[in-house]
Short mmCIF file of C-alpha atoms and ligand atoms in Angstrom, two decimals:
data_model
loop_
_atom_site.label_atom_id
_atom_site.label_comp_id
_atom_site.label_asym_id
_atom_site.label_seq_id
_atom_site.Cartn_x
_atom_site.Cartn_y
_atom_site.Cartn_z
CA MET A 1374 -91.53 -74.05 87.33
CA THR A 1375 -92.49 -70.47 87.98
CA GLY A 1376 -90.93 -67.99 90.39
CA LEU A 1377 -94.35 -67.17 91.87
CA LYS A 1378 -95.46 -69.05 94.96
CA ILE A 1379 -98.60 -69.02 97.06
CA ASN A 1380 -98.42 -69.50 100.81
CA LEU A 1381 -101.59 -70.54 102.64
CA ALA A 1382 -99.89 -71.25 105.99
CA LYS A 1383 -101.53 -68.27 107.65
CA THR A 1384 -104.99 -69.42 106.69
CA SER A 1385 -104.65 -72.77 108.47
CA GLN A 1386 -106.72 -71.75 111.48
CA PHE A 1387 -109.54 -70.67 109.16
CA ILE A 1388 -109.36 -73.27 106.34
CA SER A 1389 -108.65 -76.98 106.69
CA ASP A 1390 -106.89 -79.13 104.07
CA ASN A 1391 -110.12 -81.12 103.88
CA GLU A 1392 -112.14 -78.09 102.89
CA ILE A 1393 -109.63 -77.36 100.12
CA ALA A 1394 -109.66 -80.99 98.94
CA LEU A 1395 -113.44 -80.83 98.50
CA PHE A 1396 -112.84 -78.55 95.50
CA GLU A 1397 -110.75 -81.07 93.56
CA SER A 1398 -113.38 -82.20 91.06
CA GLU A 1399 -114.90 -78.73 90.78
CA ILE A 1400 -111.53 -77.25 89.82
CA GLU A 1401 -111.08 -79.99 87.23
CA LEU A 1402 -114.45 -79.10 85.73
CA HIS A 1403 -113.71 -75.36 85.64
CA ARG A 1404 -110.30 -75.95 84.11
CA THR A 1405 -111.89 -78.08 81.40
CA ASN A 1406 -114.44 -75.34 80.75
CA ILE A 1407 -111.73 -72.71 80.51
CA TYR A 1408 -109.34 -74.66 78.28
CA ASN A 1409 -112.09 -76.13 76.08
CA LYS A 1410 -113.91 -72.77 76.02
CA THR A 1411 -117.18 -74.29 77.15
CA GLY A 1412 -117.95 -72.24 80.28
CA ALA A 1413 -119.93 -69.02 80.87
CA GLY A 1414 -118.57 -66.12 78.82
CA ASN A 1415 -116.63 -68.51 76.60
CA ASP A 1416 -116.43 -65.97 73.77
CA PHE A 1417 -114.10 -63.92 76.01
CA LEU A 1418 -111.46 -66.54 76.68
CA GLY A 1419 -108.91 -65.22 74.18
CA TRP A 1420 -106.60 -64.23 77.07
CA VAL A 1421 -106.05 -67.90 78.02
CA ASP A 1422 -103.52 -68.64 75.27
CA LEU A 1423 -102.60 -65.05 74.55
CA PRO A 1424 -98.98 -65.13 75.85
CA SER A 1425 -98.06 -68.18 73.76
CA SER A 1426 -99.74 -66.72 70.67
CA ILE A 1427 -97.80 -63.43 70.65
CA THR A 1428 -95.22 -63.68 67.87
CA PRO A 1429 -91.80 -61.98 67.68
CA ASP A 1430 -93.16 -60.02 64.69
CA MET A 1431 -95.99 -58.59 66.77
CA LEU A 1432 -93.54 -57.51 69.46
CA ALA A 1433 -91.19 -56.04 66.85
CA GLN A 1434 -94.03 -53.95 65.35
CA ILE A 1435 -94.98 -52.62 68.78
CA GLU A 1436 -91.36 -51.85 69.61
CA ALA A 1437 -90.91 -50.04 66.28
CA ASP A 1438 -93.90 -47.78 66.95
CA ALA A 1439 -92.74 -47.27 70.53
CA PHE A 1440 -89.35 -46.21 69.18
CA LYS A 1441 -91.01 -43.66 66.83
CA MET A 1442 -92.84 -42.15 69.79
CA GLN A 1443 -89.68 -42.14 71.91
CA GLN A 1444 -87.83 -40.23 69.18
CA GLN A 1445 -90.47 -37.55 68.73
CA SER A 1446 -91.79 -37.09 72.28
CA GLU A 1447 -90.83 -35.79 75.68
CA LEU A 1448 -94.17 -37.08 76.95
CA VAL A 1449 -96.56 -39.76 75.78
CA VAL A 1450 -100.19 -39.40 76.85
CA VAL A 1451 -102.05 -42.70 77.27
CA CYS A 1452 -105.77 -42.00 76.88
CA GLY A 1453 -108.02 -44.80 78.16
CA ILE A 1454 -109.99 -45.99 81.18
CA GLY A 1455 -110.51 -49.23 83.13
CA GLY A 1456 -109.01 -52.20 81.33
CA SER A 1457 -107.77 -49.84 78.64
CA TYR A 1458 -105.33 -48.16 81.02
CA LEU A 1459 -104.86 -49.89 84.37
CA GLY A 1460 -102.67 -52.77 83.15
CA ALA A 1461 -100.21 -50.47 81.38
CA ARG A 1462 -100.02 -48.14 84.36
CA ALA A 1463 -99.57 -51.09 86.74
CA VAL A 1464 -96.50 -52.35 84.86
CA ILE A 1465 -95.02 -48.91 84.13
CA ASP A 1466 -95.34 -47.71 87.74
CA ALA A 1467 -94.01 -51.02 89.07
CA LEU A 1468 -90.83 -50.85 87.00
CA ASN A 1469 -90.13 -47.13 86.67
CA SER A 1470 -88.50 -45.03 89.35
CA PRO A 1471 -91.09 -43.58 91.75
CA PHE A 1472 -89.47 -40.26 90.81
CA ALA A 1473 -89.73 -40.83 87.04
CA ALA A 1474 -91.50 -37.50 86.60
CA LEU A 1475 -88.44 -35.70 87.96
CA GLN A 1476 -85.93 -37.56 85.79
CA THR A 1477 -84.73 -36.35 82.41
CA ASN A 1478 -85.59 -38.43 79.34
CA GLN A 1479 -81.90 -39.45 79.14
CA GLU A 1480 -81.98 -40.69 82.73
CA ARG A 1481 -85.25 -42.51 82.11
CA LYS A 1482 -84.15 -43.63 78.64
CA ALA A 1483 -87.74 -43.06 77.53
CA PRO A 1484 -90.43 -40.38 77.50
CA LEU A 1485 -92.52 -39.95 80.60
CA VAL A 1486 -95.88 -41.71 80.20
CA ILE A 1487 -98.79 -39.71 81.59
CA TYR A 1488 -102.52 -40.43 81.52
CA ALA A 1489 -105.78 -38.90 80.34
CA GLY A 1490 -109.30 -40.11 79.72
CA HIS A 1491 -109.45 -42.09 82.98
CA GLN A 1492 -111.76 -39.53 84.65
CA LEU A 1493 -113.69 -36.39 83.73
CA ASP A 1494 -112.02 -33.79 85.93
CA GLU A 1495 -111.90 -30.38 84.28
CA ASP A 1496 -108.96 -29.05 86.32
CA TYR A 1497 -106.88 -32.13 85.47
CA MET A 1498 -107.50 -31.57 81.77
CA ASP A 1499 -106.68 -27.87 81.97
CA HIS A 1500 -103.38 -28.62 83.76
CA LEU A 1501 -102.60 -31.30 81.17
CA LEU A 1502 -103.30 -29.11 78.13
CA LYS A 1503 -101.21 -26.26 79.57
CA LEU A 1504 -98.34 -28.69 80.17
CA LEU A 1505 -98.66 -30.03 76.62
CA ASP A 1506 -98.37 -26.48 75.23
CA LYS A 1507 -94.73 -26.62 76.32
CA LYS A 1508 -93.83 -30.22 75.44
CA ASP A 1509 -93.35 -32.40 72.39
CA TYR A 1510 -95.70 -35.32 72.81
CA SER A 1511 -97.55 -38.24 71.23
CA VAL A 1512 -100.86 -39.84 72.17
CA ILE A 1513 -101.88 -43.48 72.47
CA VAL A 1514 -105.67 -43.62 72.53
CA ILE A 1515 -107.12 -46.93 73.69
CA SER A 1516 -110.74 -47.98 73.69
CA LYS A 1517 -112.08 -51.39 72.73
CA SER A 1518 -115.63 -50.18 72.19
CA GLY A 1519 -114.33 -46.91 70.76
CA THR A 1520 -117.27 -45.13 72.34
CA THR A 1521 -116.41 -44.77 76.06
CA THR A 1522 -117.17 -41.19 77.11
CA GLU A 1523 -114.15 -40.43 79.32
CA PRO A 1524 -111.40 -41.27 76.80
CA ALA A 1525 -113.52 -39.98 73.88
CA VAL A 1526 -113.88 -36.53 75.50
CA ALA A 1527 -110.19 -36.41 76.45
CA PHE A 1528 -109.13 -37.55 73.00
CA ARG A 1529 -111.22 -34.91 71.26
CA LEU A 1530 -109.30 -32.28 73.26
CA LEU A 1531 -105.91 -33.93 72.72
CA LYS A 1532 -106.48 -34.38 69.00
CA SER A 1533 -107.46 -30.75 68.58
CA HIS A 1534 -104.45 -29.65 70.71
CA LEU A 1535 -102.08 -31.78 68.61
CA GLU A 1536 -103.56 -30.51 65.33
CA ASN A 1537 -103.25 -26.87 66.44
CA LYS A 1538 -99.69 -27.44 67.57
CA TYR A 1539 -98.29 -29.50 64.68
CA GLY A 1540 -100.85 -29.26 61.85
CA GLU A 1541 -103.23 -32.05 60.89
CA ALA A 1542 -100.83 -34.26 58.91
CA ALA A 1543 -98.01 -34.17 61.48
CA ALA A 1544 -100.49 -34.63 64.34
CA ALA A 1545 -101.77 -37.84 62.71
CA LYS A 1546 -98.23 -39.26 62.90
CA ARG A 1547 -98.23 -38.65 66.65
CA ILE A 1548 -101.46 -40.53 67.30
CA PHE A 1549 -101.59 -44.29 67.80
CA ALA A 1550 -104.97 -45.92 68.31
CA VAL A 1551 -105.75 -49.28 69.90
CA THR A 1552 -109.34 -50.35 69.27
CA ASP A 1553 -111.72 -52.86 67.74
CA ALA A 1554 -110.98 -54.28 64.27
CA SER A 1555 -114.11 -52.82 62.71
CA LYS A 1556 -116.60 -51.29 65.20
CA GLY A 1557 -116.79 -48.02 67.12
CA ALA A 1558 -116.24 -44.31 66.64
CA LEU A 1559 -112.50 -44.54 67.36
CA LYS A 1560 -112.03 -47.08 64.58
CA LYS A 1561 -113.96 -44.81 62.17
CA LEU A 1562 -111.93 -41.79 63.19
CA SER A 1563 -108.59 -43.65 62.98
CA THR A 1564 -109.34 -44.89 59.48
CA ALA A 1565 -110.47 -41.46 58.32
CA LYS A 1566 -107.40 -39.73 59.75
CA GLY A 1567 -104.88 -42.46 58.90
CA TYR A 1568 -103.65 -43.12 62.45
CA SER A 1569 -101.43 -46.15 63.09
CA THR A 1570 -103.89 -48.60 64.57
CA TYR A 1571 -103.65 -51.77 66.64
CA VAL A 1572 -106.50 -54.20 67.11
CA ILE A 1573 -107.83 -55.52 70.42
CA PRO A 1574 -108.89 -59.12 69.75
CA ASP A 1575 -112.66 -59.66 69.92
CA ASP A 1576 -112.32 -62.45 72.44
CA VAL A 1577 -110.23 -60.51 74.98
CA GLY A 1578 -112.18 -58.30 77.41
CA GLY A 1579 -110.76 -54.98 78.63
CA ARG A 1580 -109.57 -56.12 82.05
CA PHE A 1581 -107.84 -59.16 80.54
CA SER A 1582 -106.14 -57.13 77.79
CA VAL A 1583 -102.83 -56.00 79.31
CA LEU A 1584 -100.88 -58.51 77.20
CA THR A 1585 -102.39 -57.17 73.96
CA PRO A 1586 -101.25 -53.85 72.39
CA VAL A 1587 -103.56 -52.19 74.98
CA GLY A 1588 -100.85 -52.74 77.56
CA LEU A 1589 -97.83 -53.64 75.48
CA LEU A 1590 -97.65 -50.44 73.40
CA PRO A 1591 -97.58 -47.98 76.34
CA ILE A 1592 -95.32 -50.32 78.33
CA ALA A 1593 -92.84 -50.49 75.43
CA VAL A 1594 -92.92 -46.69 75.08
CA ALA A 1595 -91.90 -46.45 78.73
CA GLY A 1596 -88.75 -48.39 77.85
CA ILE A 1597 -89.79 -51.65 79.50
CA ASP A 1598 -88.81 -54.99 77.97
CA ILE A 1599 -92.16 -56.31 76.68
CA ALA A 1600 -90.55 -59.54 75.44
CA GLN A 1601 -89.64 -60.36 79.05
CA LEU A 1602 -93.14 -59.47 80.26
CA VAL A 1603 -94.68 -61.79 77.68
CA ALA A 1604 -92.08 -64.51 78.41
CA GLY A 1605 -93.05 -64.50 82.10
CA ALA A 1606 -96.74 -64.71 81.23
CA LYS A 1607 -96.00 -67.56 78.81
CA THR A 1608 -94.17 -69.52 81.51
CA MET A 1609 -97.15 -69.11 83.81
CA GLU A 1610 -99.61 -70.02 81.02
CA LYS A 1611 -97.76 -73.30 80.36
CA PHE A 1612 -97.27 -74.11 84.04
CA LEU A 1613 -100.92 -73.57 85.01
CA ARG A 1614 -102.17 -75.49 81.98
CA GLU A 1615 -99.94 -78.49 82.72
CA GLU A 1616 -100.31 -78.50 86.51
CA ASP A 1617 -103.55 -80.42 86.86
CA ARG A 1618 -103.12 -81.26 90.56
CA TYR A 1619 -105.37 -78.67 92.20
CA ASP A 1620 -103.15 -78.57 95.30
CA HIS A 1621 -100.03 -77.75 93.28
CA ASN A 1622 -101.66 -75.21 91.01
CA PRO A 1623 -101.30 -71.74 92.61
CA ALA A 1624 -104.19 -70.21 90.64
CA ALA A 1625 -106.51 -73.03 91.76
CA LEU A 1626 -105.36 -72.73 95.38
CA TYR A 1627 -105.87 -68.97 95.43
CA ALA A 1628 -109.33 -69.29 93.86
CA ILE A 1629 -110.34 -72.04 96.29
CA ALA A 1630 -109.01 -70.32 99.42
CA ARG A 1631 -110.72 -67.00 98.73
CA ASN A 1632 -114.06 -68.73 98.00
CA ILE A 1633 -113.90 -70.79 101.20
CA LEU A 1634 -113.22 -67.61 103.17
CA TYR A 1635 -116.05 -65.80 101.36
CA ARG A 1636 -118.48 -68.58 102.30
CA LYS A 1637 -117.39 -68.10 105.92
CA GLY A 1638 -118.40 -64.44 105.85
CA LYS A 1639 -115.04 -62.95 104.83
CA THR A 1640 -116.63 -60.85 102.13
CA THR A 1641 -113.85 -58.28 101.67
CA GLU A 1642 -110.40 -59.17 100.37
CA ILE A 1643 -107.63 -56.65 100.91
CA LEU A 1644 -104.64 -56.91 98.59
CA ALA A 1645 -101.73 -55.58 100.60
CA SER A 1646 -98.31 -54.74 99.27
CA TYR A 1647 -95.21 -53.46 101.04
CA THR A 1648 -93.85 -52.04 97.78
CA PRO A 1649 -95.49 -48.71 96.87
CA SER A 1650 -94.54 -49.12 93.22
CA LEU A 1651 -97.09 -51.97 93.17
CA ASN A 1652 -99.95 -49.61 94.08
CA PHE A 1653 -101.25 -49.68 90.51
CA VAL A 1654 -100.89 -53.47 90.33
CA VAL A 1655 -103.33 -53.39 93.25
CA GLU A 1656 -105.61 -51.01 91.29
CA TRP A 1657 -105.45 -53.32 88.24
CA TRP A 1658 -106.24 -56.34 90.48
CA LYS A 1659 -109.19 -54.47 92.04
CA GLN A 1660 -110.69 -53.93 88.60
CA LEU A 1661 -109.96 -57.49 87.48
CA TYR A 1662 -111.66 -59.06 90.48
CA GLY A 1663 -114.33 -56.43 91.18
CA GLU A 1664 -115.63 -56.29 87.63
CA SER A 1665 -115.34 -60.05 87.12
CA GLU A 1666 -116.99 -61.22 90.34
CA GLY A 1667 -119.24 -58.46 91.65
CA LYS A 1668 -122.54 -59.44 90.05
CA ASP A 1669 -125.81 -61.25 90.70
CA GLN A 1670 -125.78 -59.71 94.21
CA LYS A 1671 -122.63 -61.60 95.18
CA GLY A 1672 -118.86 -61.39 95.07
CA ILE A 1673 -115.88 -60.60 97.25
CA PHE A 1674 -115.31 -56.85 97.58
CA PRO A 1675 -111.71 -56.19 96.46
CA ALA A 1676 -109.89 -53.52 98.43
CA GLY A 1677 -106.27 -52.48 98.46
CA VAL A 1678 -103.74 -51.09 100.91
CA SER A 1679 -100.15 -49.94 100.62
CA PHE A 1680 -98.13 -50.97 103.67
CA THR A 1681 -96.48 -49.86 105.82
CA THR A 1682 -98.05 -46.48 104.93
CA ASP A 1683 -101.61 -47.69 105.47
CA LEU A 1684 -100.75 -49.46 108.72
CA HIS A 1685 -100.93 -45.92 110.07
CA SER A 1686 -104.40 -45.36 108.65
CA MET A 1687 -106.27 -48.55 107.76
CA GLY A 1688 -104.24 -50.73 110.13
CA GLN A 1689 -106.55 -50.05 113.07
CA TYR A 1690 -109.64 -51.18 111.14
CA ILE A 1691 -107.95 -54.29 109.77
CA GLN A 1692 -106.70 -55.30 113.21
CA ASP A 1693 -109.83 -54.51 115.14
CA GLY A 1694 -112.84 -53.51 113.02
CA LEU A 1695 -115.67 -55.55 111.49
CA ARG A 1696 -114.42 -59.14 111.03
CA ASN A 1697 -115.49 -59.65 107.43
CA LEU A 1698 -111.96 -59.29 106.04
CA PHE A 1699 -109.18 -61.41 104.70
CA GLU A 1700 -105.89 -60.23 103.30
CA THR A 1701 -103.72 -61.32 100.42
CA VAL A 1702 -100.20 -60.05 100.86
CA LEU A 1703 -98.24 -59.48 97.68
CA THR A 1704 -94.61 -60.01 98.64
CA VAL A 1705 -91.54 -59.19 96.57
CA GLU A 1706 -88.82 -61.42 98.04
CA ASN A 1707 -85.75 -59.45 96.98
CA SER A 1708 -85.47 -55.71 96.45
CA ALA A 1709 -83.64 -54.75 93.29
CA ARG A 1710 -81.62 -52.14 95.18
CA LYS A 1711 -79.72 -52.09 98.42
CA VAL A 1712 -79.95 -49.42 101.14
CA GLU A 1713 -78.32 -50.13 104.50
CA ILE A 1714 -79.17 -48.29 107.70
CA PRO A 1715 -75.98 -46.58 108.92
CA ASN A 1716 -74.49 -46.71 112.40
CA ASP A 1717 -74.70 -43.42 114.33
CA PRO A 1718 -72.14 -43.04 117.14
CA ASP A 1719 -74.51 -40.79 119.15
CA ASP A 1720 -77.53 -43.09 118.66
CA LEU A 1721 -79.81 -40.30 119.86
CA ASP A 1722 -82.69 -41.81 117.89
CA GLY A 1723 -82.04 -45.23 119.48
CA LEU A 1724 -81.86 -46.93 116.09
CA ASN A 1725 -78.42 -48.50 116.33
CA PHE A 1726 -80.04 -51.90 116.82
CA LEU A 1727 -80.89 -51.61 113.12
CA ALA A 1728 -77.44 -50.46 112.00
CA GLY A 1729 -76.08 -52.54 109.13
CA LYS A 1730 -79.52 -53.95 108.26
CA ARG A 1731 -81.07 -53.34 104.88
CA ILE A 1732 -84.37 -51.41 104.76
CA GLY A 1733 -85.84 -54.42 102.93
CA GLU A 1734 -85.14 -56.57 105.98
CA VAL A 1735 -86.99 -54.10 108.22
CA ASN A 1736 -89.85 -54.06 105.70
CA ARG A 1737 -89.98 -57.88 105.71
CA MET A 1738 -90.13 -57.97 109.53
CA ALA A 1739 -92.93 -55.38 109.39
CA SER A 1740 -94.74 -57.65 106.96
CA LEU A 1741 -94.23 -60.85 108.98
CA GLY A 1742 -95.18 -59.09 112.22
CA THR A 1743 -98.29 -57.60 110.63
CA MET A 1744 -99.40 -60.91 109.15
CA ILE A 1745 -99.18 -62.58 112.57
CA ALA A 1746 -100.97 -59.66 114.26
CA HIS A 1747 -103.76 -59.67 111.68
CA VAL A 1748 -104.19 -63.45 111.89
CA ASP A 1749 -104.39 -63.06 115.71
CA GLY A 1750 -107.09 -60.46 115.00
CA GLU A 1751 -109.09 -63.07 113.01
CA VAL A 1752 -108.04 -61.79 109.58
CA PRO A 1753 -106.85 -64.78 107.50
CA ASN A 1754 -103.71 -64.00 105.49
CA LEU A 1755 -102.76 -65.48 102.14
CA GLU A 1756 -99.42 -64.62 100.61
CA VAL A 1757 -98.54 -64.38 96.91
CA ILE A 1758 -94.77 -64.21 96.57
CA ILE A 1759 -92.68 -63.14 93.60
CA PRO A 1760 -88.87 -63.40 93.74
CA LYS A 1761 -88.22 -59.91 92.39
CA LEU A 1762 -89.84 -57.00 90.68
CA ASP A 1763 -88.97 -57.19 86.99
CA ALA A 1764 -90.86 -57.50 83.71
CA TYR A 1765 -90.62 -61.30 83.64
CA HIS A 1766 -92.08 -61.86 87.11
CA LEU A 1767 -94.77 -59.23 86.55
CA GLY A 1768 -95.76 -61.22 83.45
CA GLU A 1769 -96.07 -64.34 85.60
CA LEU A 1770 -98.08 -62.45 88.22
CA ILE A 1771 -100.49 -60.93 85.69
CA TYR A 1772 -101.32 -64.26 84.11
CA PHE A 1773 -101.60 -65.94 87.52
CA PHE A 1774 -104.17 -63.39 88.70
CA GLU A 1775 -106.13 -63.67 85.43
CA MET A 1776 -106.40 -67.46 85.59
CA ALA A 1777 -107.22 -67.43 89.31
CA CYS A 1778 -109.93 -64.83 88.62
CA ALA A 1779 -111.57 -67.01 85.97
CA LEU A 1780 -111.52 -70.07 88.26
CA SER A 1781 -112.76 -68.04 91.21
CA GLY A 1782 -115.62 -66.54 89.18
CA TYR A 1783 -116.70 -70.00 88.06
CA ILE A 1784 -116.61 -71.27 91.66
CA LEU A 1785 -118.80 -68.29 92.57
CA GLU A 1786 -121.13 -69.24 89.71
CA VAL A 1787 -120.95 -65.94 87.88
CA ASN A 1788 -119.86 -65.11 84.35
CA PRO A 1789 -116.45 -63.54 85.08
CA PHE A 1790 -116.17 -62.01 81.62
CA ASP A 1791 -119.11 -59.61 81.39
CA GLN A 1792 -119.80 -56.32 83.19
CA PRO A 1793 -123.51 -55.49 82.81
CA GLY A 1794 -123.46 -53.31 85.95
CA VAL A 1795 -121.15 -50.74 84.37
CA GLU A 1796 -123.95 -49.59 82.05
CA ALA A 1797 -126.25 -48.19 84.77
CA TYR A 1798 -124.26 -45.01 85.45
CA LYS A 1799 -123.68 -44.43 81.74
CA LYS A 1800 -127.41 -44.51 81.01
CA ASN A 1801 -128.09 -41.90 83.71
CA MET A 1802 -125.16 -39.71 82.65
CA PHE A 1803 -126.30 -39.74 79.01
CA ALA A 1804 -129.86 -38.95 80.09
CA LEU A 1805 -128.63 -36.00 82.17
CA LEU A 1806 -126.44 -34.80 79.30
CA GLU A 1807 -129.43 -35.06 76.91
CA LYS A 1808 -127.67 -37.41 74.50
CA PRO A 1809 -129.80 -37.94 71.38
CA GLY A 1810 -131.78 -41.17 71.76
CA PHE A 1811 -132.11 -40.77 75.56
CA GLU A 1812 -135.10 -38.37 75.53
CA LYS A 1813 -137.38 -40.67 77.60
CA GLU A 1814 -134.63 -41.34 80.17
CA THR A 1815 -133.89 -37.60 80.37
CA ALA A 1816 -137.51 -36.82 81.23
CA GLU A 1817 -137.59 -39.58 83.85
CA ILE A 1818 -134.31 -38.79 85.57
CA ARG A 1819 -135.08 -35.07 85.77
CA LYS A 1820 -138.02 -35.91 88.07
CA ARG A 1821 -135.61 -37.66 90.42
CA LEU A 1822 -133.12 -34.82 90.79
O1 PA5 B 3208 -112.79 -54.41 81.60
C1 PA5 B 3208 -113.56 -53.76 80.91
O2 PA5 B 3208 -114.17 -54.25 79.96
C2 PA5 B 3208 -113.77 -52.28 81.17
O3 PA5 B 3208 -113.11 -51.84 82.30
C3 PA5 B 3208 -113.27 -51.47 79.99
O4 PA5 B 3208 -111.91 -51.73 79.80
C4 PA5 B 3208 -113.50 -49.97 80.19
O5 PA5 B 3208 -114.85 -49.73 80.46
C5 PA5 B 3208 -113.07 -49.19 78.95
O6 PA5 B 3208 -113.77 -49.65 77.84
P1 PA5 B 3208 -113.28 -49.34 76.37
O7 PA5 B 3208 -111.95 -49.98 76.18
O8 PA5 B 3208 -114.32 -49.92 75.49
O9 PA5 B 3208 -113.18 -47.85 76.25
#
């Protein structure tokens, strides 16, 4: 059994059991295609048995390198974009204090992990380099292709900053690269400079790579128990593989429900969480589903909200705007910490009716009340529930979303494992930047400016 549950009760006025049952044989077919590696994009199915194939030796190697970085660094800069950064950030933000940046390394028991190469903002980079002037730091540079512009530009600056600060040989000991086994500029550079290097398996795409060194190395540096993360994912891997009844398999149910809703015109899915530390899990999920499904002029648009904060901004639209929405609420059943609302003898704020209650209880009532209100407003609500926020249950959640995404993409009849659309902006950017080899495109795009 897994701790994760899916609750479809609040979709019952929009989806009938019959409609779900119609997917039984289709789910069986897609599961066969996934497990036998016979479906679309089958050369990118390495993530399917990834958790069970990670050995204690692999984890020990990652932990040893993480320890080296922890010893020599106040900060660790993770340089990557998309699938090469979102998974690590999702887990680190979920499990670290929201005030990690204000804690000392002793309080955190690990360096602070910060990010670069996930955008091209000049001011951000200037702030970062000035900060790094004053700090001891290491860099984890992550790029499967080894050629992505954003992390490549950031890494050039970080490498030169490190070399100026520590000298070339010592700088090389502070750089850890995660990239392809043989291809790409980052691989070439890492070999030439002698960086410690981890390989991203060929058959694991970026957005499915959080359980490879892409995610595990930064997560370990942040002091998080990667063995527990992998153990949770492994439990979910085994459970989903063995649970062949479509109506007991949470990944199948989630994939089916969202596709039925999509076919009924609910073309936007909002992933809502009442736990702000899950905001980057939502960002990771948006990439996983957006990049996997948004192609061939179809796909559910994945959006995210952080409640109750966004009930005071997006809440109006969700309750009352265009009715093309459904919501998936990501619920953490038990908070790890306890904060009770105190009694106030004066009760001038009128809040004594809450005295003695935990904030988590108020949050849960906000969630239940909102779900009912949104369902009344014609927004179907699904709920994905995890018992608590720890590495193990995040591992379960990550694998659950990955498997559901693959099934959902197959139901939608797209290849969930490619991303041809991402190339369009790159081609234009290179043309505008006059990259060698893009001369024709440069001439053409100039006319359009
Ligand atoms: O999921 C994907 O494949 C993408 O989001 C990539 O992770 C992203 O574009 C970064 O690519 P790379 O790791 O090659 O730098």
